[in-house]
Each structure stands twice: as structure tokens, then as C-alpha cells.
XYZ file of C-alpha atoms in Angstrom:
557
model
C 10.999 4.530 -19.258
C 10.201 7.398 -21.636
C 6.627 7.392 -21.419
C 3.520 5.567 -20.137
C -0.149 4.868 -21.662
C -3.401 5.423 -20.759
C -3.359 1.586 -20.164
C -0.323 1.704 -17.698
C -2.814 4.149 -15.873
C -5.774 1.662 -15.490
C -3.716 -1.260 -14.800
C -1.756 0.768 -11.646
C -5.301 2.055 -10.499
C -7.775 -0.219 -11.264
C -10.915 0.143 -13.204
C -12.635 2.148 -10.583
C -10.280 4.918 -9.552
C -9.414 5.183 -13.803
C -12.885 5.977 -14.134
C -13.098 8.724 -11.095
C -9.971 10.005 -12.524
C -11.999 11.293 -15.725
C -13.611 13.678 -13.541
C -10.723 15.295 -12.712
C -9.245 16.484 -15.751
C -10.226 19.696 -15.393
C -8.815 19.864 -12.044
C -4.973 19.725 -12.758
C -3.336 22.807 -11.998
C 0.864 23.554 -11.730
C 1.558 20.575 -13.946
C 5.488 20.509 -14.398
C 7.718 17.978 -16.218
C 11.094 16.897 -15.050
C 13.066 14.165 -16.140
C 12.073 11.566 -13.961
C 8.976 12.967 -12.352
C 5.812 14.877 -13.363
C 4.184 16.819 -10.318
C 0.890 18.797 -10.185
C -1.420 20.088 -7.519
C -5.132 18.464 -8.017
C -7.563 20.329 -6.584
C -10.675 18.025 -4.729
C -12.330 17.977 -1.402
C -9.029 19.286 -0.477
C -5.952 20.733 -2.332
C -3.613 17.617 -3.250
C 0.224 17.547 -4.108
C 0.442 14.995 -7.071
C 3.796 13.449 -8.232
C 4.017 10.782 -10.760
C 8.100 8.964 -10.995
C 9.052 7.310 -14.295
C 12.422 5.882 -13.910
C 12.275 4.125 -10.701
C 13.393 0.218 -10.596
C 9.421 -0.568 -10.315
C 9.064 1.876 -13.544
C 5.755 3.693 -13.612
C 4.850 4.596 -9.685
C 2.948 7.892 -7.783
C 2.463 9.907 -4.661
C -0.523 11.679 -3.819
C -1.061 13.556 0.144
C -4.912 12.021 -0.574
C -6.196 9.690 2.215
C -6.384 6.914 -0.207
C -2.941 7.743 -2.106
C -1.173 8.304 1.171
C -2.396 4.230 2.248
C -0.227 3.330 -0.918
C -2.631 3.158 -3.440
C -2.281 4.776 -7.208
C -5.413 6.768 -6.232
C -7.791 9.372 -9.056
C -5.709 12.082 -8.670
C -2.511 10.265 -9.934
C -4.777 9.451 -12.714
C -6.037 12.816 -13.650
C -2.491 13.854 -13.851
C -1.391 11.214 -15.972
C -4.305 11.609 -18.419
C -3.138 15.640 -18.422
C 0.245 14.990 -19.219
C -0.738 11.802 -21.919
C -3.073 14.972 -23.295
C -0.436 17.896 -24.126
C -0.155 18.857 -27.102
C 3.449 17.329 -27.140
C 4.206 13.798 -26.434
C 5.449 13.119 -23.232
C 9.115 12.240 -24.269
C 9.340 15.263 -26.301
C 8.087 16.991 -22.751
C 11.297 15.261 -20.850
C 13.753 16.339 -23.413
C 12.895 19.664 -22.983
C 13.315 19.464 -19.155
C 16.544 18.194 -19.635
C 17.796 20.843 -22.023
C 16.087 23.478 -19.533
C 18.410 21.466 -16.423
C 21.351 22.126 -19.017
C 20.508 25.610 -20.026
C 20.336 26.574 -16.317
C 23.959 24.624 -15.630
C 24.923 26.481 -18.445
C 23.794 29.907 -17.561
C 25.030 29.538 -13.652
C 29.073 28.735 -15.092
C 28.967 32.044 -16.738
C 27.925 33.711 -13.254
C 30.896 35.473 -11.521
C 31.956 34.943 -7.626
C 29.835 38.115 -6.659
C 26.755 36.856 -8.914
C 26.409 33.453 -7.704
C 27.151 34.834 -4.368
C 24.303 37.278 -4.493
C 21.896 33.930 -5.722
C 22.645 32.128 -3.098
C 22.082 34.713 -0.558
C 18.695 35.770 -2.264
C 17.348 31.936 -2.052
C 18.695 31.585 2.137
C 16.463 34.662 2.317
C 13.645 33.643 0.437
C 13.295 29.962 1.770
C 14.124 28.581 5.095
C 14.592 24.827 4.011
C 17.612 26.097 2.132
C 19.384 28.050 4.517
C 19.148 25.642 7.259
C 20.679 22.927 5.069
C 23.438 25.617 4.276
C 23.953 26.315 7.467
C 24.350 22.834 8.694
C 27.126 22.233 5.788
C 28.821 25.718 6.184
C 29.077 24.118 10.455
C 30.247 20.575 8.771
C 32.778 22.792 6.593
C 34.659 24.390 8.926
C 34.751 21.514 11.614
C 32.599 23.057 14.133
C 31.438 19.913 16.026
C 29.105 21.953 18.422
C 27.431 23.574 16.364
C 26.834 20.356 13.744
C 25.888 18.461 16.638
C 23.553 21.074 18.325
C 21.768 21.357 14.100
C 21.838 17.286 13.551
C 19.908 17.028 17.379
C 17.087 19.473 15.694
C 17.144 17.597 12.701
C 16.493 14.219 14.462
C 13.879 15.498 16.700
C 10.206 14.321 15.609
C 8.552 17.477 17.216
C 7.338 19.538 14.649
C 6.253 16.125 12.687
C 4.514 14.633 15.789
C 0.935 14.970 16.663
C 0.233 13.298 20.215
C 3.816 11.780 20.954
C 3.795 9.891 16.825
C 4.698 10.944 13.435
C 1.366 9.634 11.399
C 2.218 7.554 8.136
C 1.365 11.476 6.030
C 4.329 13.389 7.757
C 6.816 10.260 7.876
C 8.069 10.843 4.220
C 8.984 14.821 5.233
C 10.354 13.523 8.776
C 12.743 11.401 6.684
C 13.778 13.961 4.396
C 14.509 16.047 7.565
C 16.547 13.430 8.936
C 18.517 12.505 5.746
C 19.821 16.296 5.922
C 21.602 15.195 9.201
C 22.690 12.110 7.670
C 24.598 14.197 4.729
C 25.925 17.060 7.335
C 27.996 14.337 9.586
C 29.188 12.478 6.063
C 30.419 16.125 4.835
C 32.449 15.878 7.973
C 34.363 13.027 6.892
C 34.900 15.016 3.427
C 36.475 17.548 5.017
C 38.911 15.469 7.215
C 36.918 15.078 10.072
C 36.396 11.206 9.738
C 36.855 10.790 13.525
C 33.790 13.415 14.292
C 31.670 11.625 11.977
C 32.316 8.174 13.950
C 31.397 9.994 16.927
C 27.842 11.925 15.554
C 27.195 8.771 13.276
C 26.809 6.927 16.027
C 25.031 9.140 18.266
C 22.793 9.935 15.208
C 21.992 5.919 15.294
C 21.256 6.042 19.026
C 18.908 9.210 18.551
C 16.936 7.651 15.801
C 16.505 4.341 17.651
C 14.375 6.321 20.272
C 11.769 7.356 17.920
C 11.781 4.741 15.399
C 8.681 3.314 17.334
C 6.964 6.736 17.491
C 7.022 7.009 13.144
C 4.691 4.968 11.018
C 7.520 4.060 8.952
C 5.062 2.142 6.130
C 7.165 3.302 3.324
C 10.348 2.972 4.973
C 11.182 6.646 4.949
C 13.323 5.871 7.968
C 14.693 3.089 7.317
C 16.429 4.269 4.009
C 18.147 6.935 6.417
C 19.078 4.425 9.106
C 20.841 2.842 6.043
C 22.215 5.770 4.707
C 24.005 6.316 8.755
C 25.727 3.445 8.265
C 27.428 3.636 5.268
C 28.518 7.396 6.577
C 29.234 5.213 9.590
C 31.544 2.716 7.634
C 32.874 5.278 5.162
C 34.017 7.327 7.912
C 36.211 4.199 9.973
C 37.788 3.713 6.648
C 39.035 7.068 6.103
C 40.346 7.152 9.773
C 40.475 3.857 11.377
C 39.581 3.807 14.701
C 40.819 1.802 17.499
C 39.958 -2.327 16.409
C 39.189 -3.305 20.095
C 36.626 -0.370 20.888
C 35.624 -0.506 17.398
C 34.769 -4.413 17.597
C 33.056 -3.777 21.152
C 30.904 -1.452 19.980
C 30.023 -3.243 16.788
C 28.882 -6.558 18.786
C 26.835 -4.051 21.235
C 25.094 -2.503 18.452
C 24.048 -5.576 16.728
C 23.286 -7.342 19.713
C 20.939 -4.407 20.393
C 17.602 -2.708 19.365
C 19.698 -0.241 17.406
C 20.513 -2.912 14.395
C 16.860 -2.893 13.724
C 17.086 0.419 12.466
C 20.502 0.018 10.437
C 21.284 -3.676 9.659
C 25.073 -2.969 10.295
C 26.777 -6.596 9.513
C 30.023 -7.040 11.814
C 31.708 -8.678 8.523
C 31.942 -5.040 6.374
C 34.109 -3.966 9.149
C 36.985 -6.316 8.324
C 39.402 -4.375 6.299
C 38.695 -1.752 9.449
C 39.067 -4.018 12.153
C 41.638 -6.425 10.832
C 43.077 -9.832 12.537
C 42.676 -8.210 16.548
C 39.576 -6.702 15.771
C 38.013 -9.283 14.024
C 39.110 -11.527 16.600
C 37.847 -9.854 19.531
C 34.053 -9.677 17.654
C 34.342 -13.496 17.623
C 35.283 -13.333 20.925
C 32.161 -11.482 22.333
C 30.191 -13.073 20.072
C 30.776 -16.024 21.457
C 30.590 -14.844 25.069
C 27.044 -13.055 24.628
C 25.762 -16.658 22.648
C 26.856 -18.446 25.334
C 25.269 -16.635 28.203
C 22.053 -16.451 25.589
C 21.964 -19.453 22.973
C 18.309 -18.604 22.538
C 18.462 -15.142 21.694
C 17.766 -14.610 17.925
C 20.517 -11.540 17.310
C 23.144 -13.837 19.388
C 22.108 -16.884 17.191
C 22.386 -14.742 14.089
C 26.076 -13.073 14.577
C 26.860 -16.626 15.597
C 25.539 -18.170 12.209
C 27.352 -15.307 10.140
C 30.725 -15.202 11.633
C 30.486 -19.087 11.555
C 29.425 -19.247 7.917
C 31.899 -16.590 6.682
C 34.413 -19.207 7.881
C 33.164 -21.862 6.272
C 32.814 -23.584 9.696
C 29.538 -25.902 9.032
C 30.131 -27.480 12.728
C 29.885 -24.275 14.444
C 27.036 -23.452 12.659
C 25.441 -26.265 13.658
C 26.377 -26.109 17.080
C 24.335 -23.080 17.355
C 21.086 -24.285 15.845
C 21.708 -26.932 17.903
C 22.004 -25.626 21.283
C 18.331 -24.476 20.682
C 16.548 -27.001 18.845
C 12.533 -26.787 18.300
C 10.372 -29.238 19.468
C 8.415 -29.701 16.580
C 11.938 -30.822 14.525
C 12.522 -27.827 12.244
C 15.751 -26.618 13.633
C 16.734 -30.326 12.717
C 16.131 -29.856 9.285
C 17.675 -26.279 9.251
C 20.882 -28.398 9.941
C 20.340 -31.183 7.754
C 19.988 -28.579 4.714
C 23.481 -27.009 5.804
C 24.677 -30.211 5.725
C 23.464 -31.221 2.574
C 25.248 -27.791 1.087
C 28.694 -28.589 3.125
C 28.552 -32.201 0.997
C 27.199 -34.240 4.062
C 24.221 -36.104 3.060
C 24.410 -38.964 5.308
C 24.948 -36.708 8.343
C 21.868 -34.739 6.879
C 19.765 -38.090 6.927
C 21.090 -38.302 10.621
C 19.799 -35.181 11.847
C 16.369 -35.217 10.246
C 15.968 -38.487 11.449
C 16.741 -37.377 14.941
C 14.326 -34.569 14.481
C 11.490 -37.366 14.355
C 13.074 -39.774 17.370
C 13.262 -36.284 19.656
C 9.632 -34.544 18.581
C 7.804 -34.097 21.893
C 5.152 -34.289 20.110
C 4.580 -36.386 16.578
C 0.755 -34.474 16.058
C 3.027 -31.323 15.995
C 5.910 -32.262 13.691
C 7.328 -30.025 11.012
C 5.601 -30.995 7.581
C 8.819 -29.323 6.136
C 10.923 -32.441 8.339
C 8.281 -34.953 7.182
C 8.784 -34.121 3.560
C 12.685 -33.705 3.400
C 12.840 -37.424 5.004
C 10.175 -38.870 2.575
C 11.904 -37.579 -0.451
C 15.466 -38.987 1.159
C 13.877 -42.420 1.525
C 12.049 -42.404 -2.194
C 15.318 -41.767 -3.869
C 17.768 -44.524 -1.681
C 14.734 -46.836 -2.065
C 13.534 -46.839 0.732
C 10.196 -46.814 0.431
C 8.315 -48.749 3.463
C 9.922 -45.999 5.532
C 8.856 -42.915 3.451
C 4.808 -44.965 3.993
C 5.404 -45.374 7.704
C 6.258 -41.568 7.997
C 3.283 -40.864 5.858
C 1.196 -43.000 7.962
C 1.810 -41.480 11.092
C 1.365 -37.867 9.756
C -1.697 -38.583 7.953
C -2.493 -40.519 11.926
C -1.554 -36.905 13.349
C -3.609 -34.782 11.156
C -6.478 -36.606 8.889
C -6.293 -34.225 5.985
C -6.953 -34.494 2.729
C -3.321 -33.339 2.131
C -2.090 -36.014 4.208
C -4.537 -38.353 2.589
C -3.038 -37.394 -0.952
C 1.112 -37.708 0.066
C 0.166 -40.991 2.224
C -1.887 -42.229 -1.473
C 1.512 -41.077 -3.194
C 3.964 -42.817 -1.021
C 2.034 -46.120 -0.778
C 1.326 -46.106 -4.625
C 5.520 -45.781 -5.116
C 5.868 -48.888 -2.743
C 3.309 -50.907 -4.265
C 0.835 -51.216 -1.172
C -1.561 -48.566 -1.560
C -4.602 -51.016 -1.534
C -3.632 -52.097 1.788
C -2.723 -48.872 2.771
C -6.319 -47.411 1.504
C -8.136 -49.425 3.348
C -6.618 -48.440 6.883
C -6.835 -45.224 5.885
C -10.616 -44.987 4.784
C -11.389 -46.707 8.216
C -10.052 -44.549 9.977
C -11.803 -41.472 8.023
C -14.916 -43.219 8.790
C -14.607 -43.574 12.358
C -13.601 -40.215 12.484
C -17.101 -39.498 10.696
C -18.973 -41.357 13.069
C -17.047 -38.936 15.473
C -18.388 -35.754 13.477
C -14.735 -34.779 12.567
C -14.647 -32.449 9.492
C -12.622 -31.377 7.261
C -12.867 -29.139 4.120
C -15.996 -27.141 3.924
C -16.923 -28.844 7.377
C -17.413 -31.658 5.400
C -16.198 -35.261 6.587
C -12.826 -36.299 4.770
C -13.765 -39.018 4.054
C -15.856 -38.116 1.507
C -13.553 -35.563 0.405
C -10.966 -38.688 -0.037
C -13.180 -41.051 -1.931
C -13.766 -38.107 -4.385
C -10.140 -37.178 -4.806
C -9.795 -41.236 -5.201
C -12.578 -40.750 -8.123
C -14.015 -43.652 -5.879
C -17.613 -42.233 -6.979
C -20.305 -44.916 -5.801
C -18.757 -44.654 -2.356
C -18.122 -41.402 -2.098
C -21.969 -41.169 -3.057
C -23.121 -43.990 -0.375
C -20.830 -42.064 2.374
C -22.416 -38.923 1.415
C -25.996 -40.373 1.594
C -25.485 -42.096 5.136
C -23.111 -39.601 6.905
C -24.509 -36.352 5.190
C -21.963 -33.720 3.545
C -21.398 -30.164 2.614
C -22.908 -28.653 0.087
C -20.293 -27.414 -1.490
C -19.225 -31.913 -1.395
C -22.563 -32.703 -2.754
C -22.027 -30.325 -5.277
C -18.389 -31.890 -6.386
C -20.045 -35.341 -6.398
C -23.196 -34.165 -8.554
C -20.361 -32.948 -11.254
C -18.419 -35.983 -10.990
C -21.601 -38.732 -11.205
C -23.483 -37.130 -13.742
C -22.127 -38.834 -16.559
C -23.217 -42.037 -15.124
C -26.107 -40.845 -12.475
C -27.392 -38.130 -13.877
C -30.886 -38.558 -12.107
C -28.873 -38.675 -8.450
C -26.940 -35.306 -9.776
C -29.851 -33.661 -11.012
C -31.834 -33.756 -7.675
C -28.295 -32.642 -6.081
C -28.528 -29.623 -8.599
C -31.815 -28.666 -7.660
C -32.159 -28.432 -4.059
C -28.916 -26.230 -4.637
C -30.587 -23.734 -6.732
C -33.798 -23.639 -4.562
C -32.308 -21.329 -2.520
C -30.201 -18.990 -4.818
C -33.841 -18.105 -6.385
C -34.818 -15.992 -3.160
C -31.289 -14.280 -3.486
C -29.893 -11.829 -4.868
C -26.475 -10.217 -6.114
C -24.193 -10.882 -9.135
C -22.229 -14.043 -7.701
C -25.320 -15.885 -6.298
C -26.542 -15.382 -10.427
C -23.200 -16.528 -11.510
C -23.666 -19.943 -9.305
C -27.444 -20.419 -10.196
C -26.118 -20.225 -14.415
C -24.061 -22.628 -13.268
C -26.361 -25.346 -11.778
C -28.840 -24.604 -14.429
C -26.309 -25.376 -16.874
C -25.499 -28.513 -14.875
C -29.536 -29.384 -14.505
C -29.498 -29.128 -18.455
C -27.163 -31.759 -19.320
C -28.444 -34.330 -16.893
C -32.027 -33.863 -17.985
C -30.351 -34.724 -22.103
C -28.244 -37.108 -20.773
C -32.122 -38.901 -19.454
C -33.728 -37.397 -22.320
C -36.256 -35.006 -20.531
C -35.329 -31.753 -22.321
C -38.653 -30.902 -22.071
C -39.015 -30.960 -18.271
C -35.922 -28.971 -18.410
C -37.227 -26.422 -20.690
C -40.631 -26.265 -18.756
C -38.423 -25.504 -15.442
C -37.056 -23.179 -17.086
C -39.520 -20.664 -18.044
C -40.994 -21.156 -14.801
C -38.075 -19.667 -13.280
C -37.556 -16.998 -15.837
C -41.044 -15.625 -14.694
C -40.440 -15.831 -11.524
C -37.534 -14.604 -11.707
C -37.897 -11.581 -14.304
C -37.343 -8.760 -12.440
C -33.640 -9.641 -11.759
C -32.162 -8.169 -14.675
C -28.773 -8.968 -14.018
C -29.714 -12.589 -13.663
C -31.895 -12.437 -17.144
C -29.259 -10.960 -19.331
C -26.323 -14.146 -17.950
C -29.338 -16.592 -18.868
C -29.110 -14.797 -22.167
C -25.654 -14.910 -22.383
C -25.055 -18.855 -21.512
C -28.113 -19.444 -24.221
C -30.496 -20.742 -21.039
């Protein structure tokens, strides 16, 4: 992007930190424009290091070392620096060409440098900042193949020490601990540059194997490490391609590593490694895969290399041979099959399994909606529909939602024998009222049923002898006052009673509301008078809640 607005700014922070951000206009200091960044130091209770990115894939984003900003948020110091760029007295495009022309006037000026001069620059920045001459360093070791001494620098590198405050790097030094690392990461792929491919297997590895003992000691949040646990294996991958080791040790160690804790931190997939590995190699990770599923068929990492290698040869029976050596009871490994099934071109051997996923449930009140669903849709399109009600029947049995209410209503309606179907149905939501079994709002659902059913009287009769929420009562006021607007009226009113002694913007939104509602009913019986009487009594009573007086205002009450 080449720019941002002012609005960009409020939508990323929100209304509140925009408006703190005014404040701290004045306290921008070091403002610098690159091409893709701006970065500042905003000075507050403490001193803050600001940096606003423009060209990343989620466009506009920002880092601030603030409490607030370092939780994630686009905090009031982002803000203050966005405003202070938006402010120059150049636009902020014009602001990035210029830093680009400077980046080219300083490529520029350091080609005309001799040998000796650049020489001289380089030494004068190794002497003046440590960062740099321990990266040099570590490539100068990577450059002239001295393993020891790369390994000895990528060790320090990895080590959380100087990050770590009781044993664990805190989410505010995670984003430096990862640039630390990611220095180690480009040492041991130098290696491979230079012709050392084989070394690089070697510290790659041990790299992974270092980093997997502190990933659980980093707040990782942002994913700092994770992005150099990615970047390993490429270096990892790029190096077995440039010297391929040996397929069978290769393979073995591949199967260990994804088997193991290290894959969290790396995602390595077996299946990149098979222009490395070849025909034997590939072979013998199928091989050990299948050894470590069998001795584990639960295990989710021997499951998953299962699935892939299975699935990358388009071998839908093996893959459902391992879902089904470890199928849940509540059916949804069944349908996990039946969908593969349905992709390999199997429908009726899809039907089969979800179907068995019903006959083998242990338990029916715990059965995959997912299942439930797949199977009803199956039976509405082949027509058959008196199975696609029984299934709804016994779910809506199982679990006397609304929701199952509703799909049990659908079904039925499709097969022609909803009345029937209603009726079972409402008796059993009325024993279950008798029983004091609620459902939305702790409300009976039965009420909630007759409602959605628009089944008004009823739903007004079951209120009236089983009792209901109010938040029920209130549904059925809005629904009967066209044709009981005295029954909705008194519903109205012994809602607002209480909102009067309360206070606070929402309970003044909800008492507008039921006034409103009082309102029509009372012209709908032609009372307006009553209405307007009630009215002004509550606007004296109630005068002293400005908030509430100026929403009266506004809804013409």
C-alpha cells in the first residue's frame, strides 16, 4: 500500500485508543520513513519503540513494546505515530520515495568504495555495534567450514538465557529471542552455500533438537519461533538436496522426527523428501510408518503419517483402515470415512459407513450431530424420507432442543407427517415441563417451540400455566400484540417496572424499547391517553437520568 488515512487508524484501534492517541502528538520523537515501515520512539509513562509496516499481506499493521501493544493490540502510541507521519508536510508516498532513492543513493555510493574503503566500514561498524560483529563472525566460521566453531556460536544463539527471566522468555522478549535464533538458522544454511551441505544436515538437525527443549519455556504468541522452526527446515531440506544423504538413515530419522515432539516445532512432511529419498527411501518411511501405527493405531502423529502416505497414493482403503482401527464412539470417525468415500466416487459405501456409525454408537444421547445430518440429507435426496424423520426423532428424543425441534419440524414437513409428528413432540416438551426441564433462557421448550411454530394462543396458555422466562414472555408480548394487545401490554409493563430503579445505557436502551412496545398496544385499544399519562409520570420520575431523557427524545416518547 502507499499510504494509509486517518480512518485506517481508527478502524485498526478503535474509537477509544484513536482518541488517547491525540494526546500524543506531541510526543513523537526519531520518526523515520522506510519503504515498508515507519518507526518512532513515543515517549509515555515509559519510553516506547513504535513501528508501523505498510506492505505486509494484512496491509496496514504495528508494533509497540507498550503493555497493551505488546498483547497484540494497535494501541495510542501506534496512533500518535500514524497521525505524525499523515501530518508532514509531505505526503506520505512522497516520504517512501525518498527512502527509496536514499536506499539507492547509499547502494550507489558503497560500489564506488574501493577494497580498503569498504574494508575500513565494515571494521568501523564490528567495532561500534556488537549485534553486527557477532553475526559476522558466525558467517566468517560458516565461510571457511569451521564446524566447531559454527556449532560452539549456533549453541549461544539458541540458548534462551539472556532472554529468560525465571526459567521463560515472556511474550515482550520472544520477538528478539527469535531474531537471535534466526541468525543461527542463516549461519548453518551459509554452510550449505559454501559446500558444506553435509554439516548443515548435521547442525540443522541438532539446531531442531535444541529448539524443541525450550519451545515450552517461550511465549511464542506471535509465532516468533515458529517462523524459525520453519525456516530450519527448509535449510534442513535444501541442504539433503544439495548432498543427498544416505535414503535409509535419512527415512529413519524422518519417521522419528515426525513421530516426535520435535514436528511440533517444524511441521517437516515425510512427502518433500521424495526426490531425496527416492524408491528405498520412500519405501522404508512406509515401512516404519506402518510399524509405529501398528504398535499405536491411536496415536494422532501415527494416524496422521498413516493418512498422508496413504492419501498421496491415492489408496482410499488404507486410509480408511486407519480411521477405522480407532473409531469414536459417538460415530464421527464414521463419517470422516464416509466423506472420503464420497470424494473416492463411493457413495453407497459412504451410506454404509454412516449408517454403521448409528447401529455401533454406544450411546444414541451422544451421537455426532455432524453423522445425524450427513444421513438425513442422504435419505431426503434418494427419497427416503420416513428414515431421515425416524433419525430426527430419536435426536430430538436425545436432546429436546429447540434445534432439534426445528430439523425434526423440517424433516416431518418434507414427508408429509408433521401434524402427527407435532403432536408427539409437544407431549413430550410438556412432560418435560412438568419435569422443570429448560431450555433457552431457562425457559421450558416448549414454549420456545410453540413460538417458533407461531402457535401463539398456546404458546400463551403454556406460558400462563407453566410460567416462562422473561426474556419468553417478552417474545410472546411482541408476537400477540397485534391480536392481544391488552395480554402484551401488561407483559410490557411488569418488564419495565424494574428497569426504572436501574441504571446504565443498555438497561435505557431496553426500557425505549418496551415503552415503544406499551405505545402501540395502548393505540391498537385506543387508550393513547393512558399511555401519554404513564408517560410523564415516568419522565418525572425519572428526570434526573439524562442519558435516559435525551433516547426518549430521540425515539419521539
Amino acid at each position: 500500500m502507499d499510504g494509509f488515512t486517518k480512518a485506517d487508524l481508527r478502524a485498526l484501534a478503535g474509537p477509544r485508543s484513536f482518541e488517547r492517541g491525540l494526546g500524543y502528538l506531541d510526543a513523537v520523537t526519531a520518526l523515520e520513513v522506510e519503504d515498508g515501515s515507519i518507526t518512532a520512539t513515543v515517549h509515555g509513562t515509559d519510553t516506547y519503540e513504535v513501528e508501523l509496516s505498510l506492505d505486509g499481506a494484512e496491509g496496514l499493521t504495528g508494533e509497540c513494546d507498550c503493555p497493551y501493544g505488546m498483547e497484540g493490540n494497535f494501541c495510542k502510541h501506534l496512533v500518535a505515530l500514524g497521525l505524525t507521519a499523515l501530518a508532514g508536510s509531505e505526503s506520505l508516498p512522497r516520504q517512501r520515495t525518498r527512502a527509496r532513492r536514499r536506499a539507492q543513493d547509499l547502494d550507489a555510493w558503497l560500489a564506488t568504495l574501493s577494497r580498503d574503503e569498504l574494508l575500513a566500514l565494515v571494521r568501523e561498524q564490528v567495532t561500534e555495534d556488537r549485534q553486527v560483529r557477532r553475526r559476522l563472525e558466525l558467517r566468517a566460521a560458516s565461510a571457511r567450514g569451521d564446524l566447531a566453531e559454527v556449532r560452539a556460536r549456533m549453541r549461544e544463539l539458541l540458548d534462551i538465557g539472556r532472554f529468560a527471566r525465571y526459567g521463560y522468555v515472556e511474550y515482550a522478549d520472544a520477538r528478539a529471542y527469535g531474531e537471535q535464533a534466526a541468525q543461527a538458522v542463516s549461519a548453518v544454511a551459509a554452510l550449505t552455500a559454501t559446500g558444506r551441505a553435509a554439516d548443515a544436515i548435521s547442525l540443522s538437525r541438532e539446531a531442531m533438537r535444541l529448539l524443541s527443549e525450550v519451545q515450552e519455556t517461550i511465549d511464542d504468541s506471535d509465532g516468533h519461533l515458529g517462523q524459525v522452526g520453519t525456516a530450519l527446515a527448509e535449510v534442513h531440506l535444501d541442504a539433503c538436496r544439495a548432498a543427498p544423504p544416505d535414503p535409509d538413515e535419512t527415512a529413519r530419522w524422518l519417521v522419528g522426527h515426525v513421530l516426535g515432539d520435535l514436528d511440533d516445532l517444524t511441521d517437516i512432511d515425510a512427502l518433500d523428501y521424495e526426490d531425496v529419498l527416492g524408491e528405498r527411501g520412500m519405501a522404508t518411511v512406509r515401512q516404519l510408518a506402518l510399524e509405529a501405527w501398528r504398535g499405536n493405531r491411536t496415536g494422532w502423529a501415527e494416524k496422521y503419517l498413516m493418512e498422508r502416505l496413504a492419501k498421496a497414493a491415492n489408496d482410499v482403503d488404507a486410509v480408511i483402515a486407519v480411521h477405522a482401527a480407532d473409531l469414536a464412539p459417538d460415530g464421527s470417525t464414521h463419517l470422516v470415512i464416509a466423506h472420503e468415500l464420497d470424494t473416492a466416487g463411493r457413495p453407497d459405501d459412504a451410506l454404509s459407513w454412516a449408517e454403521r456409525g448409528i447401529t455401533e454408537a454406544s450411546d444414541t444421547s451422544t451421537l455426532a450431530i455432524g453423522l445425524v445430518d450427513y444421513l438425513c440429507d442422504r435419505y431426503t435426496h434418494s427419497d427416503q424420507l420416513p428414515d431421515a424423520v425416524a433419525l430426527r426423532r430419536a435426536r430430538f428424543s436425545a436432546h429436546r432442543t429447540l434445534a432439534a425441534y426445528r430439523q425434526l419440524r423440517a424433516a416431518a414437513q418434507a414427508a408429509d407427517c408433521w401434524q402427527a409428528e407435532r403432536g408427539e413432540a409437544l407431549a413430550v416438551l410438556r412432560a418435560d415441563t412438568a419435569q422443570r426441564e429448560r431450555g433457552w433462557y431457562s425457559g421450558p421448550v416448549l414454549i420456545d417451540a410453540l413460538l417458533d411454530d407461531k402457535d401463539i394462543d398456546a404458546a400463551w396458555q403454556a406460558a400462563t400455566a407453566t410460567g416462562a422466562h422473561d426474556q419468553q414472555w417478552l417474545t410472546l408480548a411482541d408476537q400477540a400484540r397485534a391480536i392481544r394487545p391488552a395480554d402484551a401490554l401488561s407483559v410490557y409493563r411488569r418488564l419495565a417496572e424494574p428497569l426504572e430503579k436501574q441504571t446504565g445505557n443498555a438497561v435505557y436502551e431496553r426500557l425505549t424499547s418496551l415503552l415503544l412496545s406499551m405505545r402501540d398496544c395502548h393505540h391498537r385499544l385506543g387508550t393513547t391517553d393512558d399511555f401519554t399519562a404513564y408517560l410523564a409520570a415516568l419522565r418525572a420520575g425519572q428526570k434526573r437520568k439524562r442519558n435516559l431523557m435525551r433516547l426518549l427524545d430521540q425515539r419521539g416518547l
